[in-house]
Coordinates of C-alpha atoms and ligand atoms in Angstrom, one line a residue:
M1 CA 19.5 -12.4 12.0
P2 CA 23.3 -12.4 12.1
P3 CA 24.7 -12.1 15.5
P4 CA 26.0 -8.6 16.3
V5 CA 29.7 -8.4 15.5
E6 CA 31.9 -7.1 18.3
H7 CA 34.5 -4.6 17.0
P8 CA 36.1 -1.3 17.8
K9 CA 34.3 1.5 16.3
P10 CA 34.9 5.2 15.6
A11 CA 32.1 7.7 16.2
R12 CA 29.6 8.0 13.4
P13 CA 30.2 11.2 11.5
G14 CA 27.1 13.3 11.1
T15 CA 24.9 11.1 13.2
V16 CA 25.3 9.8 16.7
K17 CA 28.5 10.7 18.5
D18 CA 27.7 10.0 22.0
V19 CA 26.0 6.6 21.8
D20 CA 28.0 3.5 22.7
W21 CA 28.5 1.5 19.5
K22 CA 27.6 -1.8 21.0
D23 CA 24.2 -0.5 22.1
F24 CA 23.1 0.0 18.5
R25 CA 20.1 -2.2 19.0
D26 CA 18.9 -0.1 21.9
H27 CA 19.2 3.3 20.1
L28 CA 17.8 4.9 17.0
S29 CA 20.5 5.8 14.6
T30 CA 18.8 9.2 14.1
A31 CA 18.6 10.2 17.8
D32 CA 21.3 11.0 20.3
S33 CA 21.2 9.7 23.9
E34 CA 19.0 12.6 24.9
G35 CA 16.5 11.6 22.2
R36 CA 17.3 14.7 20.0
R37 CA 16.9 14.2 16.3
Q38 CA 20.1 13.8 14.4
W39 CA 19.7 15.0 10.8
L40 CA 20.9 12.6 8.2
Y41 CA 22.9 13.6 5.1
P42 CA 23.0 10.4 3.0
R43 CA 25.6 10.6 0.3
K44 CA 24.6 10.4 -3.4
V45 CA 24.7 6.8 -4.5
Q46 CA 25.5 5.3 -7.9
G47 CA 25.4 1.8 -9.2
P48 CA 23.4 -0.8 -11.0
F49 CA 20.9 -1.3 -8.1
Y50 CA 20.3 2.5 -7.9
R51 CA 19.9 2.7 -11.7
G52 CA 17.4 -0.2 -11.6
R53 CA 15.4 1.5 -8.8
T54 CA 15.5 4.8 -10.7
W55 CA 13.9 3.2 -13.8
L56 CA 11.4 1.3 -11.8
S57 CA 10.5 4.4 -9.8
W58 CA 9.8 6.4 -13.1
L59 CA 7.4 3.6 -14.1
L60 CA 5.7 3.6 -10.7
L61 CA 5.5 7.4 -10.6
A62 CA 3.9 7.4 -14.0
I63 CA 1.3 4.8 -12.9
M64 CA 0.7 6.6 -9.7
F65 CA 0.2 10.0 -11.4
A66 CA -1.8 8.7 -14.3
G67 CA -3.9 6.3 -12.2
P68 CA -6.8 8.7 -11.4
F69 CA -7.1 9.8 -15.1
V70 CA -7.2 6.3 -16.7
R71 CA -10.7 5.0 -17.5
I72 CA -11.9 1.5 -18.0
N73 CA -15.5 1.3 -19.3
G74 CA -15.9 4.9 -18.2
N75 CA -14.7 4.2 -14.7
P76 CA -11.4 5.2 -13.1
L77 CA -8.7 2.6 -12.7
L78 CA -8.8 3.0 -8.9
L79 CA -11.2 4.9 -6.6
F80 CA -11.5 4.6 -2.8
N81 CA -14.3 6.9 -2.0
I82 CA -14.6 6.2 1.7
V83 CA -17.1 9.1 2.3
E84 CA -19.6 7.7 -0.3
R85 CA -18.6 4.1 0.4
K86 CA -17.8 3.6 -3.3
F87 CA -14.8 1.6 -4.5
I88 CA -13.5 1.0 -8.0
I89 CA -10.7 -1.4 -8.7
L90 CA -9.5 -1.9 -12.3
G91 CA -12.7 -0.2 -13.5
Q92 CA -15.0 -2.6 -11.5
I93 CA -17.3 -0.9 -9.0
F94 CA -17.6 -2.4 -5.6
W95 CA -20.3 -1.4 -3.1
P96 CA -20.6 -1.8 0.7
Q97 CA -22.6 -4.9 -0.2
D98 CA -19.4 -6.4 -1.6
M99 CA -17.6 -6.0 1.7
I100 CA -17.0 -9.7 1.9
M101 CA -14.8 -9.4 -1.2
F102 CA -13.0 -6.5 0.5
A103 CA -12.4 -8.6 3.6
V104 CA -11.0 -11.5 1.5
A105 CA -8.9 -9.1 -0.6
L106 CA -7.6 -7.6 2.6
L107 CA -6.7 -11.0 3.9
I108 CA -4.9 -11.8 0.6
F109 CA -3.0 -8.5 0.9
V110 CA -1.9 -9.3 4.5
T111 CA -1.0 -12.9 3.6
S112 CA 1.0 -11.8 0.6
I113 CA 2.9 -9.5 2.8
L114 CA 3.7 -12.4 5.2
V115 CA 4.7 -14.7 2.3
F116 CA 6.7 -12.1 0.6
T117 CA 8.5 -10.8 3.7
A118 CA 9.3 -14.3 4.9
A119 CA 10.9 -15.1 1.6
Y120 CA 12.3 -11.8 0.4
G121 CA 12.4 -9.4 3.4
R122 CA 11.4 -5.8 2.8
L123 CA 11.8 -5.8 -1.0
W124 CA 8.6 -3.8 -1.1
C125 CA 10.1 -1.0 1.0
G126 CA 13.2 -0.5 -1.0
W127 CA 11.8 -0.8 -4.5
T128 CA 8.1 0.1 -4.6
C129 CA 6.9 1.8 -1.4
P130 CA 5.5 5.2 -2.4
Q131 CA 7.3 6.8 0.6
T132 CA 10.7 5.5 -0.5
V133 CA 10.1 6.2 -4.2
L134 CA 8.9 9.8 -3.6
M135 CA 11.6 10.5 -0.9
E136 CA 14.6 9.0 -2.6
M137 CA 13.8 9.4 -6.3
V138 CA 12.0 12.8 -6.2
F139 CA 12.5 14.9 -3.1
R140 CA 16.1 13.7 -2.4
K141 CA 17.2 14.2 -6.0
I142 CA 15.8 17.8 -5.9
E143 CA 17.7 18.4 -2.7
Y144 CA 20.9 17.1 -4.3
L145 CA 20.3 19.4 -7.3
I146 CA 19.8 22.5 -5.2
E147 CA 22.1 21.9 -2.2
G148 CA 24.6 19.4 -3.6
D149 CA 25.9 16.2 -2.1
S150 CA 25.9 15.3 1.6
H151 CA 29.1 17.2 2.5
L152 CA 27.8 20.4 0.8
Q153 CA 24.4 20.0 2.5
R154 CA 26.1 19.6 5.9
A155 CA 28.3 22.7 5.2
L156 CA 25.3 24.7 4.1
D157 CA 23.4 23.9 7.2
K158 CA 26.3 25.0 9.4
A159 CA 27.0 28.2 7.4
P160 CA 25.6 31.5 8.5
W161 CA 22.5 32.8 6.8
T162 CA 23.5 34.6 3.6
A163 CA 21.4 35.6 0.6
A164 CA 22.7 32.5 -1.3
K165 CA 21.7 30.2 1.6
I166 CA 18.3 31.8 1.9
R167 CA 17.8 31.4 -1.9
K168 CA 18.6 27.7 -1.8
K169 CA 16.6 26.9 1.3
V170 CA 13.5 28.9 0.3
G171 CA 13.7 27.6 -3.3
K172 CA 14.0 24.0 -2.1
H173 CA 11.1 24.3 0.3
V174 CA 8.8 26.1 -2.2
I175 CA 9.5 23.2 -4.6
F176 CA 8.9 20.7 -1.9
F177 CA 5.6 22.4 -0.9
G178 CA 4.5 22.5 -4.6
L179 CA 5.3 18.8 -5.1
S180 CA 3.5 17.9 -1.8
F181 CA 0.5 19.8 -3.1
I182 CA 0.5 17.8 -6.4
V183 CA 0.9 14.5 -4.5
A184 CA -1.9 15.5 -2.1
N185 CA -4.1 16.2 -5.1
I186 CA -3.3 12.9 -6.7
L187 CA -4.2 11.1 -3.4
L188 CA -7.4 13.1 -3.2
A189 CA -8.2 12.1 -6.8
Y190 CA -7.9 8.5 -5.8
I191 CA -10.4 9.1 -3.0
I192 CA -13.0 11.4 -4.5
G193 CA -12.3 11.0 -8.3
T194 CA -10.9 13.5 -10.8
E195 CA -14.3 15.1 -11.5
Q196 CA -14.9 16.1 -8.0
L197 CA -11.3 17.2 -7.6
F198 CA -11.7 19.4 -10.7
Q199 CA -14.8 20.9 -9.2
I200 CA -13.0 21.7 -5.9
V201 CA -10.2 23.4 -7.9
T202 CA -12.4 25.4 -10.2
D203 CA -15.5 26.2 -8.1
S204 CA -15.9 28.8 -5.4
P205 CA -13.9 27.6 -2.3
V206 CA -17.0 28.2 -0.1
K207 CA -18.8 25.3 -1.9
H208 CA -16.1 22.8 -1.2
L209 CA -14.8 23.6 2.3
E210 CA -14.4 19.9 3.3
G211 CA -12.6 19.0 0.1
L212 CA -10.3 22.1 0.4
T213 CA -9.6 21.2 4.1
A214 CA -8.6 17.7 3.0
M215 CA -6.4 19.1 0.3
I216 CA -4.6 21.5 2.6
L217 CA -4.2 18.8 5.3
F218 CA -2.8 16.2 2.9
T219 CA -0.4 18.8 1.5
L220 CA 0.9 19.7 4.9
V221 CA 1.3 16.1 5.9
F222 CA 3.2 15.3 2.8
Y223 CA 5.3 18.4 3.1
A224 CA 6.1 17.5 6.7
I225 CA 7.0 13.9 5.8
F226 CA 9.3 14.7 2.9
A227 CA 10.8 17.9 4.1
R228 CA 11.3 17.0 7.8
F229 CA 10.1 13.6 9.0
R230 CA 11.7 11.5 6.2
E231 CA 13.2 8.2 7.4
Q232 CA 11.3 8.5 10.7
A233 CA 8.1 7.7 8.8
C234 CA 9.7 4.2 8.1
T235 CA 11.1 3.7 11.6
F236 CA 8.4 5.3 13.8
I237 CA 5.1 5.2 11.9
C238 CA 5.1 2.3 9.4
P239 CA 4.0 -0.9 11.2
Y240 CA 5.5 -3.0 8.4
G241 CA 9.1 -2.3 9.5
R242 CA 8.2 -3.3 13.0
L243 CA 6.6 -6.5 11.8
Q244 CA 9.8 -7.4 10.1
S245 CA 11.4 -8.9 13.2
T246 CA 8.5 -11.4 13.5
L247 CA 8.4 -12.3 9.9
L248 CA 12.0 -12.8 9.0
D249 CA 13.9 -15.9 9.7
E250 CA 17.3 -17.2 8.9
N251 CA 16.2 -18.2 5.3
S252 CA 14.7 -14.8 4.4
I253 CA 16.6 -12.9 1.7
V254 CA 17.6 -9.5 3.0
V255 CA 20.3 -6.9 2.3
A256 CA 23.1 -8.4 4.4
Y257 CA 26.7 -7.9 5.1
D258 CA 28.8 -11.0 4.6
Y259 CA 30.6 -10.8 8.0
K260 CA 32.4 -14.1 7.3
R261 CA 34.1 -12.5 4.4
G262 CA 34.3 -9.0 5.7
E263 CA 35.7 -9.5 9.2
K264 CA 38.1 -8.7 10.7
R265 CA 37.6 -5.3 9.2
G266 CA 40.4 -2.7 9.0
P267 CA 41.8 -0.1 6.7
W268 CA 43.8 -1.4 3.8
R269 CA 47.1 0.4 3.8
R270 CA 48.2 1.8 0.5
G271 CA 50.4 -0.8 -1.4
Q272 CA 49.8 -3.5 1.2
P273 CA 49.7 -6.9 -0.5
L274 CA 46.4 -8.8 -0.1
E275 CA 48.3 -11.9 1.3
Q276 CA 49.8 -9.8 4.0
R277 CA 46.5 -8.3 4.9
Q278 CA 44.9 -11.8 5.0
A279 CA 47.8 -13.1 7.1
E280 CA 47.0 -10.3 9.6
G281 CA 43.6 -11.8 9.9
H282 CA 41.8 -9.0 7.9
G283 CA 38.8 -9.7 5.8
D284 CA 37.5 -7.7 2.8
C285 CA 35.9 -4.9 4.7
I286 CA 38.3 -2.0 4.6
A287 CA 36.2 0.0 7.1
C288 CA 35.7 2.9 4.7
R289 CA 32.2 3.4 5.9
Q290 CA 30.9 4.2 2.4
C291 CA 28.0 1.8 3.1
V292 CA 27.0 3.9 6.1
T293 CA 27.4 7.3 4.5
V294 CA 24.9 6.4 1.7
C295 CA 22.3 4.9 4.1
P296 CA 19.1 7.0 4.1
T297 CA 18.2 5.6 7.6
G298 CA 21.6 6.2 9.1
I299 CA 22.4 2.6 10.1
D300 CA 25.4 0.4 9.6
I301 CA 24.4 -2.8 7.8
R302 CA 27.5 -4.4 9.2
D303 CA 25.7 -4.7 12.5
G304 CA 23.3 -7.1 11.0
T305 CA 19.7 -6.8 9.9
Q306 CA 18.0 -4.0 11.7
M307 CA 14.4 -2.7 11.9
E308 CA 15.5 0.6 10.3
C309 CA 16.8 -1.0 7.1
V310 CA 14.4 -0.4 4.2
Q311 CA 16.4 -2.6 1.9
C312 CA 17.1 0.2 -0.5
T313 CA 20.3 -1.4 -1.7
A314 CA 22.3 1.8 -1.5
C315 CA 24.9 0.1 0.7
I316 CA 25.2 -2.7 -1.9
D317 CA 26.1 -0.2 -4.6
A318 CA 28.5 1.7 -2.4
C319 CA 30.3 -1.4 -1.2
D320 CA 30.4 -3.0 -4.7
D321 CA 32.1 0.2 -5.9
V322 CA 34.7 0.0 -3.1
M323 CA 35.3 -3.7 -3.8
Q324 CA 35.8 -3.0 -7.5
R325 CA 38.3 -0.3 -6.7
I326 CA 40.4 -2.5 -4.4
G327 CA 40.2 -5.4 -6.8
R328 CA 38.1 -7.7 -4.6
P329 CA 34.9 -9.5 -5.7
R330 CA 31.6 -7.6 -5.5
G331 CA 28.9 -8.7 -3.1
L332 CA 30.4 -8.1 0.4
I333 CA 27.0 -6.6 1.0
R334 CA 24.4 -8.3 -1.1
Y335 CA 21.0 -9.9 -1.1
A336 CA 21.4 -13.0 1.0
S337 CA 19.9 -15.0 3.8
L338 CA 21.7 -15.7 7.1
N339 CA 21.9 -19.3 6.2
G340 CA 23.3 -18.3 2.8
I341 CA 26.0 -16.3 4.4
E342 CA 26.8 -18.7 7.3
R343 CA 26.4 -22.0 5.4
G344 CA 26.3 -21.1 1.7
E345 CA 22.7 -22.3 1.5
R346 CA 20.3 -21.2 -1.2
L347 CA 16.8 -20.0 -0.5
K348 CA 14.9 -22.8 1.2
V349 CA 11.2 -23.4 1.1
T350 CA 10.4 -23.7 4.7
P351 CA 7.1 -25.2 6.1
R352 CA 6.1 -21.7 7.2
L353 CA 6.4 -20.5 3.6
V354 CA 4.5 -23.5 2.3
G355 CA 1.7 -22.8 4.9
Y356 CA 1.4 -19.1 4.1
T357 CA 1.4 -19.9 0.4
A358 CA -1.4 -22.5 0.8
I359 CA -3.5 -20.0 2.7
L360 CA -2.8 -17.4 0.0
F361 CA -3.8 -19.8 -2.7
A362 CA -7.0 -20.7 -0.9
L363 CA -7.9 -17.1 -0.4
A364 CA -7.1 -16.2 -4.0
V365 CA -9.5 -19.0 -5.2
L366 CA -12.2 -17.8 -2.8
L367 CA -11.8 -14.2 -4.1
G368 CA -11.9 -15.5 -7.7
V369 CA -15.2 -17.4 -7.0
L370 CA -16.7 -14.3 -5.3
I371 CA -15.8 -12.0 -8.2
F372 CA -16.9 -14.6 -10.8
T373 CA -20.3 -15.1 -9.2
R374 CA -20.8 -11.4 -8.3
S375 CA -24.1 -10.1 -9.6
D376 CA -24.4 -6.7 -11.4
V377 CA -27.3 -5.8 -9.1
Q378 CA -28.1 -6.3 -5.4
T379 CA -31.8 -6.6 -4.8
T380 CA -33.8 -6.7 -1.6
L381 CA -37.5 -7.5 -1.5
L382 CA -39.3 -6.9 1.8
R383 CA -43.0 -6.9 2.6
A384 CA -44.3 -3.3 2.9
Q385 CA -44.2 -2.2 6.5
G386 CA -47.5 -2.5 8.4
A387 CA -49.3 -3.9 5.3
L388 CA -51.3 -7.1 5.8
F389 CA -52.8 -9.3 3.0
Q390 CA -55.9 -8.2 1.2
Q391 CA -58.6 -10.2 -0.6
M392 CA -59.4 -9.0 -4.1
P393 CA -63.0 -8.9 -5.6
N394 CA -62.0 -12.0 -7.7
G395 CA -61.2 -14.0 -4.5
H396 CA -57.4 -13.8 -5.0
F397 CA -55.1 -12.5 -2.1
S398 CA -52.5 -9.8 -2.5
N399 CA -49.4 -8.7 -0.6
L400 CA -47.6 -5.4 -1.0
Y401 CA -43.7 -5.5 -1.1
T402 CA -41.0 -2.9 -1.4
I403 CA -38.2 -3.7 -3.7
R404 CA -34.8 -2.0 -3.7
V405 CA -32.3 -2.6 -6.5
V406 CA -28.7 -1.4 -6.3
N407 CA -27.0 -1.1 -9.7
K408 CA -23.3 -1.9 -9.3
T409 CA -22.4 -1.2 -12.9
S410 CA -21.8 2.0 -14.9
R411 CA -24.7 1.4 -17.3
A412 CA -28.5 1.7 -16.7
I413 CA -30.1 -1.7 -16.0
P414 CA -33.8 -2.3 -16.8
I415 CA -35.3 -4.8 -14.3
Q416 CA -38.1 -7.3 -14.8
L417 CA -39.5 -9.5 -12.0
K418 CA -41.0 -12.9 -12.3
L419 CA -42.6 -15.4 -9.9
E420 CA -40.6 -18.5 -10.2
N421 CA -42.1 -21.2 -8.0
T422 CA -45.9 -20.6 -8.3
K423 CA -48.6 -19.2 -10.6
G424 CA -49.7 -15.7 -9.7
E425 CA -49.6 -12.0 -10.7
L426 CA -46.6 -9.8 -10.0
Q427 CA -47.2 -6.1 -10.7
V428 CA -44.6 -3.3 -10.4
M429 CA -46.4 -0.2 -9.2
G430 CA -45.7 2.9 -11.3
Q431 CA -43.2 2.9 -14.1
D432 CA -41.0 0.0 -15.1
I433 CA -37.8 -0.3 -13.0
V434 CA -34.7 1.1 -14.7
V435 CA -31.9 1.6 -12.3
P436 CA -29.5 4.4 -13.3
P437 CA -25.7 3.6 -13.3
Q438 CA -24.2 3.3 -9.9
K439 CA -27.5 4.2 -8.3
Q440 CA -30.3 2.4 -6.6
A441 CA -34.0 2.4 -7.3
E442 CA -36.9 1.6 -4.9
T443 CA -40.5 0.9 -5.7
S444 CA -43.5 -1.1 -4.6
V445 CA -44.5 -4.5 -6.0
L446 CA -48.0 -6.1 -5.6
I447 CA -48.1 -9.9 -5.7
E448 CA -51.5 -11.6 -6.2
L449 CA -52.0 -15.3 -5.6
D450 CA -54.9 -17.6 -6.3
P451 CA -56.0 -19.2 -3.0
A452 CA -55.6 -22.6 -4.7
V453 CA -51.8 -22.3 -4.7
M454 CA -51.6 -20.8 -1.2
K455 CA -50.6 -22.5 1.9
P456 CA -52.2 -21.8 5.3
G457 CA -50.3 -18.8 6.9
T458 CA -47.2 -18.1 4.8
T459 CA -46.6 -19.3 1.3
P460 CA -42.9 -19.4 0.3
L461 CA -42.2 -17.4 -2.9
V462 CA -39.2 -17.3 -5.2
V463 CA -38.9 -14.1 -7.3
G464 CA -36.5 -14.0 -10.3
V465 CA -34.8 -10.7 -11.0
Y466 CA -34.2 -10.4 -14.8
S467 CA -32.7 -7.9 -17.2
Q468 CA -33.2 -8.2 -20.9
G469 CA -34.1 -11.9 -20.5
R470 CA -31.1 -12.7 -18.3
R471 CA -31.7 -13.8 -14.7
L472 CA -29.5 -11.7 -12.4
E473 CA -30.7 -12.9 -9.0
T474 CA -33.4 -15.0 -7.3
L475 CA -35.0 -13.7 -4.1
K476 CA -36.9 -15.6 -1.5
T477 CA -39.8 -14.1 0.4
G478 CA -43.0 -15.1 2.1
F479 CA -46.6 -14.4 1.0
I480 CA -49.0 -13.9 4.0
G481 CA -52.5 -15.3 3.8
P482 CA -55.2 -16.5 6.2
R483 CA -54.1 -19.3 8.5
D484 CA -57.5 -20.9 8.4
D485 CA -58.4 -22.8 5.2
S486 CA -62.0 -21.9 5.5
A487 CA -61.2 -18.2 5.2
R488 CA -59.8 -18.7 1.7
Ligands
LIG501 S1 31.5 -0.1 2.1 FE1 32.1 -2.2 2.2 S2 34.3 -2.1 2.7 FE2 33.5 -0.1 3.1 S3 32.9 -0.2 5.3 FE3 31.1 -0.8 4.2 S4 31.2 -3.0 4.1 FE4 33.3 -2.3 4.6
LIG502 S1 21.4 -0.6 5.4 FE1 21.6 -0.6 3.2 S2 19.7 -1.4 2.4 FE2 19.4 -0.9 4.5 S3 18.5 1.2 4.5 FE3 20.7 1.4 4.8 S4 21.5 1.6 2.7 FE4 19.5 0.8 2.5

């Protein structure tokens, strides 16, 4: 992190007026010294980064809203049904039995965050985090449309309540609530699936009290976040922002102010020649504070990398615009590492980055193997409780088992069982086993062995689980018989 730059500083308009500037690391930019919330009015931003983020956000929003309705092999794209412990990723169904895969996938997710953050800072937060995308690209834009840019919003809040103000405020909050309801429904569709969601919406509310409660709760939470809580979700709640300080190092690429080029800051007097300004020891920062007024978290990036910075690039666009207007090169605020700014170094591959990447690669290989060798069914074969062996009239011995087959696919699977390691009879009691899609079937199985192939006590058995001639699994179990050879 760049060292804090010492400089005289005016009070921050619209934010904290009574906090000592040099204490910025000890204070939240959105709270005064009493801890009271200071409402932020970030100015509208324009520029290439903002345009890029806007296009990307349309794409991400389209994916997010379409996700629950897209089907692959009849399954949703994504489903995280925690209640029924059923998970679908890219149309593939995962069951609690596949938890090992989830654990590895979770480790991959965490390691990717480590690698990515160590190399590129909080790129995720600024460009793809659903909170930022929805807040900055949907809710904030609606606010600008209804209430105008930051100065108009500030004036409206200070103005007395008139019919026009009530209209604007009520209109905005009704739209915010409606949007929160839609977002809540989309989230619910990712959890319970669109079919169940449709039932909740169309059936009698009495039949779906739990679903309705979740819907209302989600709506209220989203409304609270986007209408009131806003940037505080990133600074108070999200653990990723707090992790940042431990993940970043001097080679991480972050949105950074080039203090070597910018300092000493100071206003550029109209008509003042550049040479004269430079001779006075001034850098390129003209202390216009445009970078601060656009910041959605209310910080001044010129103080160095801060936990509140979500790397949204608004300050880059704002400063580039200023630089262009005063005829100086763009990039006073830019994506750069501390070493890049201090020593002009490019992104370095550090041993830490290599270590994280190696772990990530190993985990990805492990996950690939687990997915590749994953069976369509999960079968358990247990000896029936309390049942001992029985001797048949033909002298053979029999054991009774219970078999349970979980079908992890979205098609019905007929199951056949075969003794693999010894001669004997295997008989499924009742009808043939056909496991319905995404369901499990349980039935009894009788295995009969000739005493000639039995061992004293327990005979190890291997049972093959087949479907249409293809072996899906092999199971090991024991066949109980008399311990004494003379009893056979
Ligand atoms: S926008 Fe650029 S020139 Fe203006 S205060 Fe920020 S860093 Fe300095
Ligand atoms: S400092 Fe710049 S990049 Fe960071 S949150 Fe503020 S505007 Fe966005």
